[in-house]
Backbone as numpy.savetxt, mean C-alpha at the origin, in Angstrom:
# Nx Ny Nz CAx CAy CAz Cx Cy Cz
-2.46 -21.02 1.62 -2.77 -19.81 0.90 -1.58 -19.48 0.00
-1.84 -19.33 -1.28 -0.83 -18.85 -2.22 -1.08 -17.35 -2.39
-0.20 -16.54 -1.82 -0.41 -15.10 -1.78 0.73 -14.36 -2.44
0.40 -13.17 -2.96 1.39 -12.24 -3.48 0.99 -10.84 -3.05
1.99 -10.00 -2.85 1.77 -8.60 -2.51 2.28 -7.78 -3.69
1.43 -6.91 -4.23 1.77 -6.06 -5.37 1.78 -4.62 -4.87
2.89 -3.91 -5.07 3.01 -2.54 -4.54 3.45 -1.55 -5.61
3.07 -0.29 -5.37 3.57 0.84 -6.14 4.18 1.80 -5.12
5.48 1.94 -5.16 6.21 2.68 -4.13 7.17 3.66 -4.79
7.08 4.93 -4.41 7.96 5.93 -5.00 9.33 5.97 -4.32
9.35 5.97 -3.00 10.60 6.11 -2.25 10.99 4.87 -1.47
10.16 3.84 -1.48 10.52 2.60 -0.81 9.72 2.28 0.44
8.98 3.24 0.96 8.21 2.97 2.18 7.10 1.96 1.92
6.36 2.13 0.84 5.28 1.19 0.52 5.85 -0.19 0.22
7.00 -0.23 -0.42 7.67 -1.51 -0.66 8.03 -2.17 0.67
8.54 -1.40 1.62 8.86 -1.94 2.95 7.61 -2.44 3.65
6.53 -1.68 3.57 5.27 -2.12 4.18 4.82 -3.42 3.51
4.93 -3.49 2.19 4.58 -4.72 1.47 5.40 -5.91 1.96
6.67 -5.69 2.20 7.52 -6.77 2.73 7.06 -7.20 4.12
6.67 -6.24 4.93 6.19 -6.58 6.29 4.85 -7.32 6.22
3.99 -6.92 5.29 2.72 -7.64 5.11 3.01 -9.07 4.67
3.91 -9.24 3.70 4.26 -10.57 3.22 4.80 -11.44 4.36
5.66 -10.88 5.19 6.21 -11.63 6.33 5.11 -12.00 7.32
4.19 -11.07 7.55 3.10 -11.34 8.50 2.14 -12.41 7.96
2.00 -12.50 6.65 1.15 -13.54 6.07 1.78 -14.91 6.24
3.11 -14.96 6.30 3.82 -16.21 6.49 4.04 -16.94 5.18
4.98 -17.86 5.19 5.29 -18.62 3.99 6.12 -17.83 3.02
6.14 -18.29 1.79 6.94 -17.67 0.74 6.04 -16.76 -0.09
5.87 -15.53 0.37 4.98 -14.57 -0.28 5.83 -13.55 -1.03
5.77 -13.56 -2.38 6.56 -12.58 -3.12 5.97 -11.19 -3.03
6.84 -10.19 -3.08 6.42 -8.80 -3.16 6.79 -8.32 -4.56
5.79 -7.98 -5.34 5.96 -7.59 -6.74 5.85 -6.08 -6.84
6.92 -5.44 -7.30 7.00 -3.99 -7.34 6.60 -3.50 -8.74
5.52 -2.75 -8.83 5.05 -2.25 -10.13 6.02 -1.28 -10.77
6.93 -0.72 -10.00 7.94 0.16 -10.58 8.99 -0.64 -11.36
9.05 -1.94 -11.12 9.97 -2.82 -11.86 9.24 -3.59 -12.95
7.98 -3.93 -12.74 7.18 -4.69 -13.70 5.74 -4.17 -13.60
5.30 -3.44 -14.62 3.96 -2.82 -14.59 2.83 -3.83 -14.73
3.11 -5.05 -15.18 2.06 -6.03 -15.43 2.43 -7.40 -14.87
2.62 -7.52 -13.56 2.97 -8.84 -13.02 1.80 -9.81 -13.18
2.12 -11.06 -13.38 1.12 -12.11 -13.52 0.73 -12.61 -12.13
-0.51 -12.39 -11.74 -0.98 -12.83 -10.42 -1.93 -14.02 -10.53
-2.00 -14.63 -11.71 -2.95 -15.72 -11.93 -2.68 -16.94 -11.05
-1.47 -17.16 -10.61 -1.13 -18.33 -9.80 -1.48 -18.17 -8.32
-1.95 -16.99 -7.92 -2.19 -16.71 -6.51 -3.68 -16.67 -6.21
-4.07 -17.21 -5.06 -5.47 -17.11 -4.67 -5.73 -15.91 -3.76
-4.67 -15.33 -3.22 -4.77 -14.11 -2.42 -3.81 -13.08 -3.01
-4.34 -11.89 -3.27 -3.52 -10.81 -3.82 -3.73 -9.57 -2.97
-2.63 -9.03 -2.47 -2.66 -7.78 -1.70 -2.13 -6.68 -2.61
-2.86 -5.57 -2.67 -2.43 -4.40 -3.43 -2.10 -3.29 -2.45
-0.97 -2.64 -2.67 -0.57 -1.53 -1.79 0.00 -0.39 -2.60
-0.43 0.81 -2.28 0.07 1.98 -2.98 0.34 3.13 -2.02
1.33 3.91 -2.38 1.57 5.17 -1.68 0.55 6.17 -2.19
0.24 7.14 -1.35 -0.65 8.23 -1.72 0.15 9.52 -1.67
0.13 10.26 -2.78 0.80 11.56 -2.86 -0.20 12.60 -3.30
-0.34 13.65 -2.52 -1.30 14.73 -2.81 -2.69 14.16 -3.03
-3.04 13.16 -2.24 -4.37 12.59 -2.29 -4.61 11.59 -3.39
-3.58 11.23 -4.14 -3.75 10.33 -5.28 -2.85 9.11 -5.15
-3.37 7.95 -5.60 -2.53 6.75 -5.61 -1.50 6.85 -6.73
-0.46 6.07 -6.63 0.56 6.02 -7.68 -0.08 5.53 -8.99
0.31 6.12 -10.09 -0.25 5.80 -11.40 -0.08 4.32 -11.77
1.08 3.70 -11.50 1.19 2.27 -11.85 0.16 1.40 -11.13
-0.18 1.74 -9.88 -1.18 0.95 -9.17 -2.57 1.22 -9.74
-2.86 2.47 -10.04 -4.17 2.78 -10.63 -4.38 1.96 -11.90
-3.37 1.92 -12.77 -3.47 1.17 -14.02 -3.61 -0.33 -13.75
-2.80 -0.85 -12.84 -2.86 -2.28 -12.53 -4.21 -2.66 -11.94
-4.70 -1.89 -10.99 -5.96 -2.20 -10.32 -7.14 -2.17 -11.31
-7.06 -1.31 -12.32 -8.12 -1.24 -13.33 -8.10 -2.43 -14.28
-6.92 -3.00 -14.53 -6.80 -4.01 -15.58 -6.54 -5.43 -15.08
-6.08 -5.60 -13.88 -5.75 -6.95 -13.38 -7.01 -7.78 -13.20
-6.91 -9.06 -13.52 -8.03 -9.98 -13.29 -7.91 -10.52 -11.87
-8.71 -9.96 -10.98 -8.70 -10.38 -9.58 -9.93 -11.21 -9.23
-10.70 -11.59 -10.23 -11.92 -12.36 -9.97 -11.57 -13.70 -9.36
-12.35 -14.09 -8.36 -12.14 -15.35 -7.67 -10.99 -15.34 -6.68
-10.37 -14.20 -6.49 -9.25 -14.10 -5.57 -9.68 -13.37 -4.29
-9.04 -13.73 -3.22 -9.18 -12.96 -1.98 -8.27 -11.75 -2.12
-8.82 -10.57 -1.91 -8.07 -9.34 -2.15 -7.94 -8.55 -0.85
-6.73 -8.05 -0.61 -6.47 -7.12 0.48 -5.92 -5.84 -0.12
-6.32 -4.71 0.44 -5.89 -3.41 -0.06 -5.27 -2.60 1.07
-4.16 -1.93 0.76 -3.62 -0.98 1.74 -3.08 0.24 1.04
-3.02 1.31 1.80 -2.36 2.52 1.35 -1.34 2.92 2.41
-0.32 3.63 1.95 0.66 4.20 2.87 0.64 5.70 2.69
0.82 6.39 3.77 0.83 7.84 3.74 1.07 8.39 5.13
1.03 9.70 5.23 1.36 10.34 6.49 0.26 11.24 7.03
-0.96 11.09 6.54 -2.04 11.90 7.09 -2.32 11.50 8.53
-2.55 12.47 9.42 -2.75 12.13 10.82 -4.19 11.77 11.19
-5.18 12.27 10.49 -6.56 12.09 10.91 -7.21 10.84 10.35
-8.03 10.19 11.18 -8.71 8.96 10.76 -9.62 9.20 9.55
-10.36 10.29 9.53 -11.26 10.57 8.41 -10.47 10.78 7.13
-9.39 11.53 7.20 -8.56 11.77 6.02 -7.94 10.48 5.52
-7.51 9.64 6.43 -6.95 8.34 6.05 -8.00 7.47 5.38
-9.20 7.45 5.95 -10.29 6.67 5.37 -10.64 7.18 3.97
-10.63 8.50 3.80 -10.92 9.08 2.49 -9.86 8.68 1.47
-8.59 8.71 1.87 -7.52 8.29 0.96 -7.68 6.82 0.57
-7.97 6.00 1.55 -8.14 4.57 1.29 -9.33 4.34 0.36
-10.42 5.04 0.60 -11.63 4.88 -0.23 -11.40 5.29 -1.68
-10.53 6.27 -1.90 -10.30 6.75 -3.25 -9.11 6.14 -3.97
-8.42 5.23 -3.33 -7.17 4.72 -3.90 -7.36 3.66 -4.98
-8.46 2.95 -4.94 -8.67 1.82 -5.84 -10.03 1.94 -6.52
-10.19 1.32 -7.69 -11.50 1.33 -8.33 -12.56 0.73 -7.41
-13.77 1.22 -7.53 -14.86 0.79 -6.66 -15.06 -0.72 -6.73
-14.94 -1.31 -7.91 -15.14 -2.76 -8.04 -14.11 -3.54 -7.24
-12.88 -3.05 -7.17 -11.83 -3.71 -6.40 -12.07 -3.50 -4.91
-12.43 -2.27 -4.53 -12.70 -1.96 -3.12 -13.84 -2.81 -2.58
-14.90 -2.96 -3.36 -16.06 -3.75 -2.91 -15.73 -5.22 -2.74
-14.79 -5.73 -3.53 -14.44 -7.14 -3.47 -13.39 -7.45 -2.40
-12.82 -6.43 -1.79 -11.72 -6.65 -0.84 -12.20 -7.28 0.46
-11.43 -8.25 0.94 -11.70 -8.88 2.23 -11.26 -7.98 3.37
-10.25 -7.14 3.11 -9.72 -6.23 4.12 -9.05 -5.06 3.41
-9.16 -3.90 4.03 -8.44 -2.72 3.54 -7.99 -1.92 4.75
-6.83 -1.27 4.61 -6.29 -0.55 5.76 -5.29 0.51 5.34
-5.18 1.51 6.17 -4.13 2.53 6.09 -3.03 2.03 7.02
-1.82 1.80 6.48 -0.77 1.15 7.26 0.39 2.06 7.63
0.16 3.37 7.57 1.20 4.31 8.00 2.13 4.68 6.87
3.23 5.31 7.22 4.16 5.77 6.21 5.44 6.27 6.83
6.19 7.03 6.05 7.46 7.56 6.53 7.84 8.77 5.69
8.61 9.66 6.31 9.29 10.73 5.60 10.77 10.38 5.61
11.37 10.34 4.46 12.79 10.06 4.33 13.41 11.27 3.63
13.91 12.19 4.42 14.36 13.48 3.91 15.45 13.36 2.84
16.31 12.37 2.96 17.38 12.25 1.98 16.87 11.84 0.60
15.63 11.37 0.51 15.06 10.97 -0.77 14.13 12.03 -1.37
13.78 13.03 -0.60 12.87 14.06 -1.08 13.61 15.13 -1.87
12.94 15.65 -2.90 13.55 16.78 -3.60 13.30 18.06 -2.80
13.85 19.15 -3.24 13.78 20.41 -2.50 12.32 20.83 -2.24
11.48 20.76 -3.24 10.07 21.15 -3.08 9.36 20.24 -2.08
9.59 18.93 -2.20 8.95 17.98 -1.28 9.40 18.22 0.16
10.68 18.51 0.37 11.17 18.82 1.73 10.48 20.07 2.26
10.32 21.09 1.41 9.63 22.31 1.81 8.20 22.00 2.24
7.49 21.23 1.44 6.09 20.90 1.75 6.00 20.12 3.06
6.87 19.13 3.24 6.84 18.31 4.46 7.15 19.18 5.68
8.14 20.05 5.56 8.48 20.92 6.69 7.33 21.88 7.02
6.74 22.44 5.99 5.68 23.44 6.20 4.38 22.83 6.72
3.95 21.74 6.11 2.63 21.22 6.45 2.65 20.10 7.48
3.67 19.27 7.45 3.75 18.17 8.42 4.58 18.55 9.63
5.26 19.70 9.54 6.09 20.19 10.65 7.19 19.20 11.02
7.62 18.41 10.04 8.71 17.47 10.26 9.99 18.06 9.68
11.07 17.90 10.41 12.36 18.44 9.95 13.42 17.35 9.81
13.04 16.12 10.10 13.97 15.00 9.94 13.14 13.76 9.62
13.83 12.67 9.38 13.14 11.42 9.02 12.12 11.05 10.09
10.99 10.52 9.62 9.93 10.04 10.50 9.51 8.67 10.00
9.48 7.68 10.89 8.98 6.35 10.55 7.68 6.14 11.32
6.58 6.15 10.58 5.27 5.96 11.20 4.57 4.74 10.60
5.35 3.73 10.21 4.77 2.48 9.73 4.11 1.80 10.91
2.87 1.37 10.73 2.07 0.82 11.83 2.12 -0.71 11.81
3.09 -1.26 12.53 3.26 -2.72 12.55 2.08 -3.45 13.17
1.40 -2.83 14.12 0.22 -3.47 14.71 -0.90 -3.57 13.68
-1.08 -2.52 12.89 -2.09 -2.54 11.82 -1.72 -3.56 10.76
-0.44 -3.70 10.47 0.01 -4.70 9.49 -0.35 -6.09 9.99
-0.10 -6.37 11.25 -0.42 -7.69 11.81 -1.93 -7.95 11.78
-2.73 -6.95 12.14 -4.20 -7.11 12.08 -4.66 -7.35 10.64
-4.09 -6.63 9.70 -4.39 -6.78 8.29 -4.12 -8.23 7.84
-2.93 -8.73 8.17 -2.55 -10.09 7.79 -3.43 -11.13 8.48
-3.74 -10.91 9.75 -4.62 -11.85 10.47 -5.98 -11.93 9.81
-6.52 -10.81 9.40 -7.83 -10.81 8.74 -7.75 -11.60 7.44
-6.70 -11.41 6.67 -6.57 -12.17 5.41 -6.41 -13.67 5.67
-5.61 -14.01 6.66 -5.42 -15.44 6.96 -6.71 -16.08 7.42
-7.56 -15.33 8.13 -8.81 -15.88 8.67 -9.93 -15.93 7.63
-9.80 -15.15 6.59 -10.90 -15.06 5.59 -10.98 -16.31 4.74
């Protein structure tokens, strides 16, 4: 399998999840960060994983643009989102709305893979929101390594 992981990450958590997905897939799987290159060439890969952070219910703009314009035809596609919502329904809703319907329908696997709060990277308003609504007052790492492994296993088996 020639695979690549393409991510849109604001603070680095989605990038870290992308790295863990790449490692779980095995082999030499590059992680392409849309914040560094908005239009990576994925034509050489037969498997492409897309991952985006969700903020205020919306995917990162670079991923939205990439997912709308990238030629993923004939490729095995995996989709993930990162975030900190606690409820399964809310997570499913975020995942369902993160990518264009045509990409979602073509995906072999999609999953919510957890997230993190990194207080030193948040601005004052973001810290206020996290403290008020998430009731977190310090860093939280809720990256779901078991879900990452299941995600990668499904892609390897497809």
